[in-house]
Amino acid sequence: MYEAPGIGLAATQVDVHKRLVVIDVSEDKSQLRVFVNPEIESAEGIALGEEGCLSVPGIYDKVERAERVRVRYLDLDGNAQVLTAEGLLAVCIQHEIDHLDGKVFVDHLSQLKQTRIKSKLAKQARVTA
Ligand code: GNR
Ligand code: NI
């Protein structure tokens, strides 16, 4: 995740099929958070923010998310935790939990945008091949 560089990573993105997420939204990359079996317990408000994804390189767009989420998870010691998050952390938690469920941020965009993004990615793949 740090090497990418990215602020979050879901295990499924690197072919580890566990419900595990790591996030670090700190400026100096000093506050790694680990979420095991994260579940959104409640969500409030709506916020529109620009997103990108390591699994969808070169694509950025605004996505509607909950503004604030209350997330339940286990920490690295297996202890149950609850966290109320907002801002970038809230966005990132929702983005990463989507990955665990096989979804990417593009799935939140309009059909037209999804079609455009698919052809752009196909073109990129041809160039890289
Ligand atoms: O590095 C990342 N930045 C980011 C910016 C806005 C919303 C979500 C993210 S997560 C992304 C890394 C990634 O793709 N994690 O799955
Ligand atoms: Ni992502």
Coordinates of C-alpha atoms and ligand atoms in Angstrom, one line a residue:
M1 CA 0.0 0.0 0.0
Y2 CA 2.7 2.5 0.9
E3 CA 4.8 1.6 -2.1
A4 CA 1.9 2.1 -4.6
P5 CA 1.4 4.8 -3.1
G6 CA -2.1 4.4 -1.6
I7 CA -4.0 5.3 1.5
G8 CA -5.8 2.0 1.7
L9 CA -5.7 -1.6 0.6
A10 CA -8.1 -4.5 0.8
A11 CA -6.6 -8.0 1.1
T12 CA -8.7 -9.1 -1.9
Q13 CA -6.8 -6.6 -4.1
V14 CA -3.6 -8.6 -3.6
D15 CA -5.3 -12.0 -3.9
V16 CA -5.6 -12.7 -0.2
H17 CA -9.2 -13.8 0.3
K18 CA -9.8 -12.6 3.8
R19 CA -11.9 -9.8 5.1
L20 CA -8.9 -7.6 6.0
V21 CA -8.3 -4.0 5.2
V22 CA -5.4 -1.6 6.0
I23 CA -5.7 2.2 5.9
D24 CA -3.4 5.0 6.6
V25 CA -4.8 8.5 5.9
S26 CA -2.1 10.3 8.0
E27 CA 0.1 12.9 6.3
D28 CA 3.4 11.2 7.4
K29 CA 2.2 7.5 6.9
S30 CA 2.6 6.9 10.6
Q31 CA -1.0 5.8 11.6
L32 CA -1.6 2.4 10.0
R33 CA -5.1 1.1 10.9
V34 CA -6.0 -2.6 10.5
F35 CA -9.6 -3.7 10.2
V36 CA -10.4 -7.4 10.4
N37 CA -14.0 -8.3 9.4
P38 CA -15.1 -4.7 9.2
E39 CA -18.8 -4.0 9.1
I40 CA -20.6 -0.7 8.7
E41 CA -23.1 -0.6 11.6
S42 CA -24.6 2.8 10.7
A43 CA -24.1 5.6 8.2
E44 CA -25.2 9.2 8.1
G45 CA -25.2 12.0 5.6
I46 CA -24.0 12.1 2.0
A47 CA -20.6 13.4 0.8
L48 CA -19.3 13.7 -2.7
G49 CA -15.6 13.1 -3.1
E50 CA -13.0 12.4 -5.8
E51 CA -11.8 8.7 -5.7
G52 CA -9.2 6.7 -7.4
C53 CA -8.3 3.1 -7.0
L54 CA -5.1 1.0 -7.3
S55 CA -7.2 -1.7 -9.1
V56 CA -8.5 0.8 -11.7
P57 CA -5.4 2.8 -12.6
G58 CA -5.7 6.2 -14.2
I59 CA -9.4 6.6 -13.5
Y60 CA -10.7 9.3 -11.1
D61 CA -14.2 10.4 -10.4
K62 CA -16.6 11.8 -7.8
V63 CA -18.5 9.2 -5.8
E64 CA -21.4 9.6 -3.4
R65 CA -20.7 8.1 0.0
A66 CA -22.0 8.3 3.5
E67 CA -20.5 11.3 5.3
R68 CA -20.0 9.5 8.6
V69 CA -19.9 5.8 9.3
R70 CA -19.8 3.7 12.5
V71 CA -17.7 0.6 11.8
R72 CA -17.3 -2.5 13.9
Y73 CA -14.2 -4.7 13.4
L74 CA -11.6 -6.8 15.1
D75 CA -8.2 -5.4 15.7
L76 CA -4.9 -7.3 15.3
D77 CA -5.3 -8.8 18.7
G78 CA -8.8 -10.1 17.9
N79 CA -10.5 -7.5 20.1
A80 CA -13.8 -6.1 19.0
Q81 CA -13.6 -2.4 18.2
V82 CA -16.0 0.4 17.1
L83 CA -14.9 3.5 15.3
T84 CA -16.9 6.5 14.1
A85 CA -15.2 7.9 11.1
E86 CA -15.7 10.9 8.8
G87 CA -13.9 12.7 6.1
L88 CA -11.3 10.8 4.1
L89 CA -11.2 7.9 6.6
A90 CA -14.9 7.4 6.2
V91 CA -14.6 7.4 2.4
C92 CA -11.7 5.0 2.5
I93 CA -13.4 2.5 4.8
Q94 CA -16.4 2.4 2.5
H95 CA -14.1 2.1 -0.6
E96 CA -12.2 -0.8 1.0
I97 CA -15.3 -2.7 2.3
D98 CA -16.6 -2.5 -1.3
H99 CA -13.5 -4.3 -2.4
L100 CA -14.2 -7.1 0.1
D101 CA -17.6 -7.5 -1.5
G102 CA -16.1 -7.5 -5.0
K103 CA -17.0 -4.0 -5.9
V104 CA -15.0 -1.0 -7.0
F105 CA -15.8 2.7 -7.0
V106 CA -16.7 2.6 -10.7
D107 CA -19.7 0.5 -9.8
H108 CA -21.2 3.6 -8.1
L109 CA -21.0 5.7 -11.4
S110 CA -23.6 6.0 -14.1
Q111 CA -23.8 3.3 -16.8
L112 CA -22.5 5.7 -19.4
K113 CA -19.4 6.5 -17.3
Q114 CA -18.9 2.8 -16.7
T115 CA -19.0 2.0 -20.4
R116 CA -16.5 4.8 -21.1
I117 CA -14.2 3.6 -18.3
K118 CA -14.3 0.0 -19.6
S119 CA -13.2 1.1 -23.1
K120 CA -10.5 3.3 -21.7
L121 CA -9.1 0.5 -19.5
A122 CA -9.3 -2.0 -22.5
K123 CA -7.3 0.6 -24.6
Q124 CA -4.7 1.0 -21.8
A125 CA -4.4 -2.8 -21.5
R126 CA -3.7 -3.0 -25.3
V127 CA -1.0 -0.3 -25.0
T128 CA 0.7 -2.0 -22.1
A129 CA 0.5 -5.4 -23.6
Ligands
GNR1 O1 -5.0 5.4 -2.6 C1 -6.2 5.5 -2.6 N1 -6.8 6.7 -2.5 C2 -8.1 6.9 -2.4 C3 -8.6 8.2 -2.6 C4 -9.9 8.5 -2.5 C5 -10.8 7.5 -2.2 C6 -10.4 6.2 -2.0 C7 -9.0 5.9 -2.1 S1 -8.4 4.3 -1.8 C8 -7.0 4.3 -2.8 C9 -6.3 3.0 -2.7 C10 -7.2 1.8 -3.1 O2 -7.5 1.7 -4.3 N2 -7.6 1.1 -2.2 O3 -8.5 0.1 -2.5
NI2 NI -9.4 0.6 -4.3

